[in-house]
Short mmCIF file of C-alpha atoms in Angstrom, two decimals:
data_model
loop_
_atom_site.label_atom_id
_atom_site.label_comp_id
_atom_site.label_asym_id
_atom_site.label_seq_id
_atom_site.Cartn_x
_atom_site.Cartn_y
_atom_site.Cartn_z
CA UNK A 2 0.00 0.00 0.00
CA UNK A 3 1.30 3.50 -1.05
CA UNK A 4 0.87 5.69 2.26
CA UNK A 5 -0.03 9.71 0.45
CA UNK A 6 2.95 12.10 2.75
CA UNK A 7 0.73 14.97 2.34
CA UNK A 8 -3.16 14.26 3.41
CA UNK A 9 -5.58 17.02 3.18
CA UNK A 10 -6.38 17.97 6.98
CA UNK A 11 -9.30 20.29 7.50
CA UNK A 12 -9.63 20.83 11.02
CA UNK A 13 -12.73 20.12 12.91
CA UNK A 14 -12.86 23.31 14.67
CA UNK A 15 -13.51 24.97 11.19
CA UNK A 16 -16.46 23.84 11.28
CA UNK A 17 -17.71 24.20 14.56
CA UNK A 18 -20.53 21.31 16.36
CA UNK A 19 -23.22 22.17 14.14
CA UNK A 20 -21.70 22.90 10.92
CA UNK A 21 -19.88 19.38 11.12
CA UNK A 22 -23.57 17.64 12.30
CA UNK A 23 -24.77 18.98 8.81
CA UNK A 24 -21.69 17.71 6.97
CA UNK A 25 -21.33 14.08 8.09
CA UNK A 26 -25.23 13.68 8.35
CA UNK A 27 -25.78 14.90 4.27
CA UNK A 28 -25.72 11.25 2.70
CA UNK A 29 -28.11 9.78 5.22
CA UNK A 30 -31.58 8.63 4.25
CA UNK A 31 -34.43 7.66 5.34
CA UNK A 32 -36.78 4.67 3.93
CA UNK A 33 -38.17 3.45 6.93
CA UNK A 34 -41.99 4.08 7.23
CA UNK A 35 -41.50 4.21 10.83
CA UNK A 36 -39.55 7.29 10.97
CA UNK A 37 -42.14 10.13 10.85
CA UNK A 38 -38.55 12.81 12.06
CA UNK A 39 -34.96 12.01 11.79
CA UNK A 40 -32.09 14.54 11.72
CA UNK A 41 -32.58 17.81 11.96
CA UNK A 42 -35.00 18.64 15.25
CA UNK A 43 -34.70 18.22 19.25
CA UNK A 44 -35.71 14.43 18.65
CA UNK A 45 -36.47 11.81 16.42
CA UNK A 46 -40.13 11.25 16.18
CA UNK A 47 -40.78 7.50 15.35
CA UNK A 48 -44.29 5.47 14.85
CA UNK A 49 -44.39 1.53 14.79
CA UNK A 50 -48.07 1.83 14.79
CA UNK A 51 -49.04 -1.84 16.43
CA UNK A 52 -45.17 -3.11 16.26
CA UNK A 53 -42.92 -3.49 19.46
CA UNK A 54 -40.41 -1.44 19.77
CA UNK A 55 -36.61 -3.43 20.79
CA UNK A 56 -33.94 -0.75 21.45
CA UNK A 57 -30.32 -2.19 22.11
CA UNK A 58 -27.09 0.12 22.61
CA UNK A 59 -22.95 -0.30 22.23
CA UNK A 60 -20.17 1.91 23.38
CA UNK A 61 -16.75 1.56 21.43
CA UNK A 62 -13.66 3.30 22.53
CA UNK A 63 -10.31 3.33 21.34
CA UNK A 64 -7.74 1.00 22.86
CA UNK A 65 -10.35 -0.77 24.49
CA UNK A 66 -12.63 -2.35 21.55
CA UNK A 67 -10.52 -1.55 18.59
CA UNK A 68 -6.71 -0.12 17.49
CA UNK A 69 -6.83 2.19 14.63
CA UNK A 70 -3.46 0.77 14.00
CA UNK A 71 -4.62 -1.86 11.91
CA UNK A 72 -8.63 -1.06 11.95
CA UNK A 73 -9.56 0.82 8.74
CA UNK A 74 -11.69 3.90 9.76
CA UNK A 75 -14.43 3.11 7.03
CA UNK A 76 -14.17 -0.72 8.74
CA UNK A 77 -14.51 0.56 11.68
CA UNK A 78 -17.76 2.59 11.03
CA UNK A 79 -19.21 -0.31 9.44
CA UNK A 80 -18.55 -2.57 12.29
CA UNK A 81 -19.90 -0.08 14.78
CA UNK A 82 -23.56 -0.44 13.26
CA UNK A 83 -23.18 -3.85 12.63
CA UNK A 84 -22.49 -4.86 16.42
CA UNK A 85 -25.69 -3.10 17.40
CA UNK A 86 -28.04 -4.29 14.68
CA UNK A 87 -26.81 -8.27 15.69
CA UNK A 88 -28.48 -7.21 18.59
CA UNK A 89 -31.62 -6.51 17.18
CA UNK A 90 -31.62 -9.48 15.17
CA UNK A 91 -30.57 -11.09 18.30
CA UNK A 92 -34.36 -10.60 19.76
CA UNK A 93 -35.65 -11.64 16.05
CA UNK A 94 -36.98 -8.28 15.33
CA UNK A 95 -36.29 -5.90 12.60
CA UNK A 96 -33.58 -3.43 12.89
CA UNK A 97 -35.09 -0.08 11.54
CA UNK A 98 -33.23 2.86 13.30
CA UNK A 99 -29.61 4.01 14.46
CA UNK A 100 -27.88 6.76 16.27
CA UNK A 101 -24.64 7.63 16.02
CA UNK A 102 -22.65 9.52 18.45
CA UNK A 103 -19.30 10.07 18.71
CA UNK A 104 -16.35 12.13 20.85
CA UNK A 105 -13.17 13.02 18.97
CA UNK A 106 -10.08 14.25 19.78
CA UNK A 107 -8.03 17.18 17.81
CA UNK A 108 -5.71 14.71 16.29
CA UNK A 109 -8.51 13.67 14.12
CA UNK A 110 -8.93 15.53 10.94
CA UNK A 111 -12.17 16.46 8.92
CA UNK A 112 -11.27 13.95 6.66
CA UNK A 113 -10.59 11.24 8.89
CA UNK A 114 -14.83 11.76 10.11
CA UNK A 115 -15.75 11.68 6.48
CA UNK A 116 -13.78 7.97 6.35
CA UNK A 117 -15.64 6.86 9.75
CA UNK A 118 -19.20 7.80 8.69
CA UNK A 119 -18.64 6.64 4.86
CA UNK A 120 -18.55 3.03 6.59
CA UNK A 121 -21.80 3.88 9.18
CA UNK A 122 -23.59 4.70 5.94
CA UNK A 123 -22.49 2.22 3.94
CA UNK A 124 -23.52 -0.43 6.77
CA UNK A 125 -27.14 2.01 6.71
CA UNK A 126 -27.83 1.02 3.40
CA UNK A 127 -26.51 -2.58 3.62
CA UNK A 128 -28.73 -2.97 6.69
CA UNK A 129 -31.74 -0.59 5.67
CA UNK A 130 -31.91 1.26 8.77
CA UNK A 131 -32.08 5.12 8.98
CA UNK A 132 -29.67 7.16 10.87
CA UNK A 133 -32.33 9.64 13.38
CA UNK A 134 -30.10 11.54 15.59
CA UNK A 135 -27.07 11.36 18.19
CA UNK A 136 -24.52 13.72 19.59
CA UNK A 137 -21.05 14.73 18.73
CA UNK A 138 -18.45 15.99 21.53
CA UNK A 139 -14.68 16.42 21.95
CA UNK A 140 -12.49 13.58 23.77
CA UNK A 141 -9.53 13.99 25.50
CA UNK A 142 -7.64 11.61 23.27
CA UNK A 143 -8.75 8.97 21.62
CA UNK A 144 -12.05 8.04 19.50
CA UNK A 145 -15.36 6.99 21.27
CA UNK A 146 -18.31 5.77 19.68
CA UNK A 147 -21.82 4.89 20.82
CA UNK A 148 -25.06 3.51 18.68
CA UNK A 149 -28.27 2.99 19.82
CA UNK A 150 -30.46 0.46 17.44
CA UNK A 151 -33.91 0.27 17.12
CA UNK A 152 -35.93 -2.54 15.33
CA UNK A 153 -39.79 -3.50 15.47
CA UNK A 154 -41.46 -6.96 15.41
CA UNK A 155 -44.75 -8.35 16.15
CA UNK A 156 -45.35 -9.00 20.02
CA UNK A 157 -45.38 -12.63 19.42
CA UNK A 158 -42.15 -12.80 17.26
CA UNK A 159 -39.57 -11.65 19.63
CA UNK A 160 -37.26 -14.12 21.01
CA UNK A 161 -35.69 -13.35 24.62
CA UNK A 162 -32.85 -15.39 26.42
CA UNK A 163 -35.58 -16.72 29.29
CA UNK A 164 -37.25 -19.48 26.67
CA UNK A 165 -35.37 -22.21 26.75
CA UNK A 166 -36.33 -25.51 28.25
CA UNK A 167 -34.94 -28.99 29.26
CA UNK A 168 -34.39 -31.12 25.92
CA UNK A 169 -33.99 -28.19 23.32
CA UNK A 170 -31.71 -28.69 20.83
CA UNK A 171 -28.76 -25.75 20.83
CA UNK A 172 -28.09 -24.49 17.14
CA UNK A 173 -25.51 -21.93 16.04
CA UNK A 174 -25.57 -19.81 12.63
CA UNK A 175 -22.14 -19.91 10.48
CA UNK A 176 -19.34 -20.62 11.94
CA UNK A 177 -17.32 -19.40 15.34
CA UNK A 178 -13.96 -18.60 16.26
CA UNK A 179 -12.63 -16.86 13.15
CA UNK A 180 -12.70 -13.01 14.25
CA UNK A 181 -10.52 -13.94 17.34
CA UNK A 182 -8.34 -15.61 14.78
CA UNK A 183 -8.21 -12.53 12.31
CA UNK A 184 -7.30 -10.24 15.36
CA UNK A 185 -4.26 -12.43 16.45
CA UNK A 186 -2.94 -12.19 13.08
CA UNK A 187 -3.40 -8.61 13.00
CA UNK A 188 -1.75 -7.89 16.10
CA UNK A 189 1.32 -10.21 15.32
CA UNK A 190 1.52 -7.79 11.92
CA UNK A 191 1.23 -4.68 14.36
CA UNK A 192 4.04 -5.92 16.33
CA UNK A 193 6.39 -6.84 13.22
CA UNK A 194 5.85 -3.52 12.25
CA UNK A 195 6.81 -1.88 14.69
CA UNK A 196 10.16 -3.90 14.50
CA UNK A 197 10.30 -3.08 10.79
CA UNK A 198 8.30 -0.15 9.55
CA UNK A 199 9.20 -1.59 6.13
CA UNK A 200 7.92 -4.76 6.08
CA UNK A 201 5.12 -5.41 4.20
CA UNK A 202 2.62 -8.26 5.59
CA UNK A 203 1.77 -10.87 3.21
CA UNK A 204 -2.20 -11.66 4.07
CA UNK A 205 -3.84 -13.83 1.61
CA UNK A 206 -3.69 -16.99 3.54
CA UNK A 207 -5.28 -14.90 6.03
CA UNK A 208 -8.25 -13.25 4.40
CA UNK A 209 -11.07 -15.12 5.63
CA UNK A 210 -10.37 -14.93 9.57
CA UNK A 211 -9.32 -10.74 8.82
CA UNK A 212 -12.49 -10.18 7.11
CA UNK A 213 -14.26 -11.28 10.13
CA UNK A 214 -12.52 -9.41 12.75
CA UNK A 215 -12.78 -6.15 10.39
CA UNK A 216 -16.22 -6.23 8.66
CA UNK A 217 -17.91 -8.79 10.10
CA UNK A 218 -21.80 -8.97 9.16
CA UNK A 219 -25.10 -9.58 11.48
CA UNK A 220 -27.45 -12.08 10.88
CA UNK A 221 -30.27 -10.26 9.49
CA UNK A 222 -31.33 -13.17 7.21
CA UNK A 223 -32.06 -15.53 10.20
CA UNK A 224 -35.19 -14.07 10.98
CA UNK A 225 -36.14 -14.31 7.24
CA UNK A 226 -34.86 -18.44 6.87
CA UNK A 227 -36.60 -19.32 10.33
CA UNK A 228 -39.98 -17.55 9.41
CA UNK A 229 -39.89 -19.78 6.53
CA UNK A 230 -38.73 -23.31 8.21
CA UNK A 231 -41.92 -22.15 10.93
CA UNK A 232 -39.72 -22.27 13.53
CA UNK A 233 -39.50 -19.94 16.45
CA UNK A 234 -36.63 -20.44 18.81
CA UNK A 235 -37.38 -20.43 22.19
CA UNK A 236 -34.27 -18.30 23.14
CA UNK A 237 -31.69 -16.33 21.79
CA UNK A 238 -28.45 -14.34 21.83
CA UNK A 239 -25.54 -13.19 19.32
CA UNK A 240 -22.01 -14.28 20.13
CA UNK A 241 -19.95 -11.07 20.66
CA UNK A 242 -18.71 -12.33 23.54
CA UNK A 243 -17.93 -15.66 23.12
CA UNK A 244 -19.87 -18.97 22.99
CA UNK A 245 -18.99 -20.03 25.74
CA UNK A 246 -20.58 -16.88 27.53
CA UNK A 247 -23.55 -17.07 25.44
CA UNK A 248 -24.34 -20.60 26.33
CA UNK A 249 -24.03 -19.49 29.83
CA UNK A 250 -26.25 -16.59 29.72
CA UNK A 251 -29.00 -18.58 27.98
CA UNK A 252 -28.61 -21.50 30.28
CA UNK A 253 -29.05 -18.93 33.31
CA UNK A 254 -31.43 -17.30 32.39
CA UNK A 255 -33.65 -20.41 30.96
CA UNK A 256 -32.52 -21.82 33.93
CA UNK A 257 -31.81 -25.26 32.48
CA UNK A 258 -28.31 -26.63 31.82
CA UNK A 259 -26.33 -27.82 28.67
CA UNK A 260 -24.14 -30.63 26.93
CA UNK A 261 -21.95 -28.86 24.50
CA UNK A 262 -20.53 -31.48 21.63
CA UNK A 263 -16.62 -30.39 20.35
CA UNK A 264 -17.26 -32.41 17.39
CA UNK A 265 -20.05 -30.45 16.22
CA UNK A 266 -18.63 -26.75 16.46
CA UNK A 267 -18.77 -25.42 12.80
CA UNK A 268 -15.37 -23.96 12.25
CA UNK A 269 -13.77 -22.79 9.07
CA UNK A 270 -10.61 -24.83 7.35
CA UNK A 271 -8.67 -21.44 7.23
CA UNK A 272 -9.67 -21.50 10.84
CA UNK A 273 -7.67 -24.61 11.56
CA UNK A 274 -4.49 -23.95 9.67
CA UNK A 275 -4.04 -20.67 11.64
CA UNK A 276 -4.46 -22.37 14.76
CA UNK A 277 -1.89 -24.57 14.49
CA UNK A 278 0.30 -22.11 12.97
CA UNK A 279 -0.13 -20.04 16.46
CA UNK A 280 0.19 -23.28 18.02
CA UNK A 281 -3.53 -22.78 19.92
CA UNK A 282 -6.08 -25.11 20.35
CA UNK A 283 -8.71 -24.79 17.71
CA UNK A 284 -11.38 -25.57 20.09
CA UNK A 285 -10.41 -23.63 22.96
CA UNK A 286 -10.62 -20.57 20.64
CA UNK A 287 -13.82 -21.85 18.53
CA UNK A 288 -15.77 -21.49 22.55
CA UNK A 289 -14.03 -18.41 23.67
CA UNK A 290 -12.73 -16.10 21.15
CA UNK A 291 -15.85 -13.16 20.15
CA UNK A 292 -16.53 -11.04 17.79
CA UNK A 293 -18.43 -13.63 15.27
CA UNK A 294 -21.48 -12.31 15.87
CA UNK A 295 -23.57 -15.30 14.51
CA UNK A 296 -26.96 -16.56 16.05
CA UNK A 297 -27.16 -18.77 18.97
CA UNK A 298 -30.54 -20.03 20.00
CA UNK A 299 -32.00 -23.04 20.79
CA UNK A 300 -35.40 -25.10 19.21
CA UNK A 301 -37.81 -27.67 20.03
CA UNK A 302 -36.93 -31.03 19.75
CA UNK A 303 -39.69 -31.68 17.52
CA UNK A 304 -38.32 -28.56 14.83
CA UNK A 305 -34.97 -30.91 14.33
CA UNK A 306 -37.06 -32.43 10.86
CA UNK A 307 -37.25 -29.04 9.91
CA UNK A 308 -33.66 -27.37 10.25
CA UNK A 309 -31.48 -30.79 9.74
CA UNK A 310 -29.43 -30.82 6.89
CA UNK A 311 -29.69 -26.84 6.43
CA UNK A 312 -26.80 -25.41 5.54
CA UNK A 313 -27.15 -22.42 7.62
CA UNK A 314 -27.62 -23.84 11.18
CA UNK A 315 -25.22 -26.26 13.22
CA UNK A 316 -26.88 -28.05 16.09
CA UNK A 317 -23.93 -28.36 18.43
CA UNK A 318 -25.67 -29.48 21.95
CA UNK A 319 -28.65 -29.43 23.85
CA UNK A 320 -30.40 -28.36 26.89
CA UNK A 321 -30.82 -30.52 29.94
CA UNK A 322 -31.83 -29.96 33.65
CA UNK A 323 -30.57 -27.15 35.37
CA UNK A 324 -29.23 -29.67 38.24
CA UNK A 325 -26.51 -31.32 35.68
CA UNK A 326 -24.49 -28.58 34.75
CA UNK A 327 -23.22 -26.97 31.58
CA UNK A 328 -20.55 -28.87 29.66
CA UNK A 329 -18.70 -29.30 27.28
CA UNK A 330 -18.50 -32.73 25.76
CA UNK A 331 -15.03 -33.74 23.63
CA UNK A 332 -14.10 -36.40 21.21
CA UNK A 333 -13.06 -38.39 23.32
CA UNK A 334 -16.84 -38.24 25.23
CA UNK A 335 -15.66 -36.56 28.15
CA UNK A 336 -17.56 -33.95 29.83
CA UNK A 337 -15.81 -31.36 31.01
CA UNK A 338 -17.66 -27.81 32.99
CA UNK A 339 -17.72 -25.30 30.78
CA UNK A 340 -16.34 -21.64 32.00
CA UNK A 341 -16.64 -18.20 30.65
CA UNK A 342 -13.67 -17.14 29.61
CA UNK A 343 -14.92 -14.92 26.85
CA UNK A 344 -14.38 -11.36 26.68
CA UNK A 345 -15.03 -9.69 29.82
CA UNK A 346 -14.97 -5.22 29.19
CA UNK A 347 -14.72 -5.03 32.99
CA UNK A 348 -11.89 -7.32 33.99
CA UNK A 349 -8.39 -6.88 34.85
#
């Protein structure tokens, strides 16, 4: 990549708070017939008529959730509205509304913005959700973003975490560990570089697992596919965190426990070679590493006719009695207690 020496660098302060509201909010559209107000007033005004309304937020700050080192700006905005619509989809609803807010430090040029929200509207479009409102501020140092998403579904439709019961089956969308993958080998190229500004990283056995760490995508189409199967899960989550987490959260709050299978995780073959060139256990990472962002949720027994064989669901466990645990059961049939050791924003 040819680095341009001289970037045009148009101040923010030029254009003062409001003056730079109207200049990264011009592109944005609206199509949703929900949004009655977006941009432009004290509020959003929104009407979902007989829908119910699901409302999810993230917070992303630099050095915490991302390193502009190696995280492309326009990647970055992209993956800030996808994270918060995988929530939405997450309670099988329909994402229809974002806002964006951000707080910016001085080192951060006009033009730097424009790259950020060219990615939040790309993901817009990609997603069909309209961008109502937020705030913008000044940070100390560093780059902060928060979105709130907004989706609508029918009353009956929405899935929570509370549903499942003793003898569901657990299914996952996709497959799971290749984000955490994609960030290792970004951070090894991070630290060569530093050694050697000059180097140049060679990443095309790497594409896969670095596509999914930098633009991953949310499972809008799951809603979609299960509406047509006629299946309704009886509880759901997305794995940011981990799948290890997510089976945890779902078996506490369902109460119930789970057998885990390591010979059904869905993992990718670019996946595997990575691992053992890092010399990690591929299914260590496949149950803790986040960022995927895939479905987890878990059926009826009596929906297995209906979603075996699909090419978009792995049934990797199911859901027993709360009294015998949550496990994790290997190849060689041994159970083993499964921990959270997922990402964790809070720990030391």
């Amino acid at each position: 990549m040819i680095e341009d020496k001289t970037p045009q660098r148009t101040s923010i302060a030029q254009l003062g708070e409001f003056g730079l509201i109207d200049h990264l909010t011009k592109n944005f559209e609206i199509n949703q017939p929900s949004t009655l107000k977006g941009i432009g007033d004290d509020a959003a005004v929104l009407d979902f008529k007989d829908k119910k309304v699901v409302v999810s937020t993230d917070l992303l700050i630099e050095g915490v959730h991302f390193d502009l080192a190696y995280m492309p700006l326009k990647h970055l905005g992209y993956k800030a509205v996808v994270v918060n619509v995988s929530d939405i989809c997450a309670m099988n609803a329909k994402p229809t509304q974002i806002t964006v807010s951000i707080a910016v430090s001085n080192r951060f040029p006009l033009e730097a913005l424009d790259e950020l929200f060219a990615g939040i509207t790309h993901a817009a479009r990609e997603y069909n959700v309209d961008v109502i409102g937020g705030d913008t501020t000044s940070s100390q140092k560093g780059l902060i973003i928060s979105i709130t998403a907004i989706g609508e579904a029918d009353e009956e439709e929405i899935v929570y975490r509370n549903g499942a019961k003793q003898t569901d089956l657990l299914v996952v969308t996709g497959d799971i560990g290749a984000a955490y993958m994609g960030l290792q080998v970004l951070e090894r190229e991070k630290q060569v570089f530093q050694v050697n500004p000059n180097s140049q990283p060679d990443l095309d056995a790497y594409t896969y697992l670095i596509e999914r760490q930098l633009k991953p995508e949310a499972r809008k189409d799951v809603r979609t596919l299960l509406h047509a199967l006629e299946i309704k899960p009886t509880s759901m989550i997305d794995i940011s965190d981990g799948l290890s987490s997510e089976v945890m959260h779902l078996c506490k709050q369902s109460k119930v426990g789970c057998n885990l299978y390591e010979d059904k995780l869905p993992i990718d073959p670019q996946f595997i070679n990575v691992c053992e060139e890092f010399n990690i256990d591929s299914t260590t990472v496949a149950i803790n590493g986040g960022e995927d962002y895939e479905l987890l949720f878990t059926i009826a027994m009596e929906d297995f006719e209906k979603i075996k064989g699909n090419p978009n669901f792995t049934i990797i466990g199911h859901m027993t009695q709360e009294s015998e645990g949550i496990h994790l059961v290997t190849r060689a049939n041994t159970k083993i207690a499964l921990k959270a050791r997922g990402w964790d924003a809070l720990s030391e």
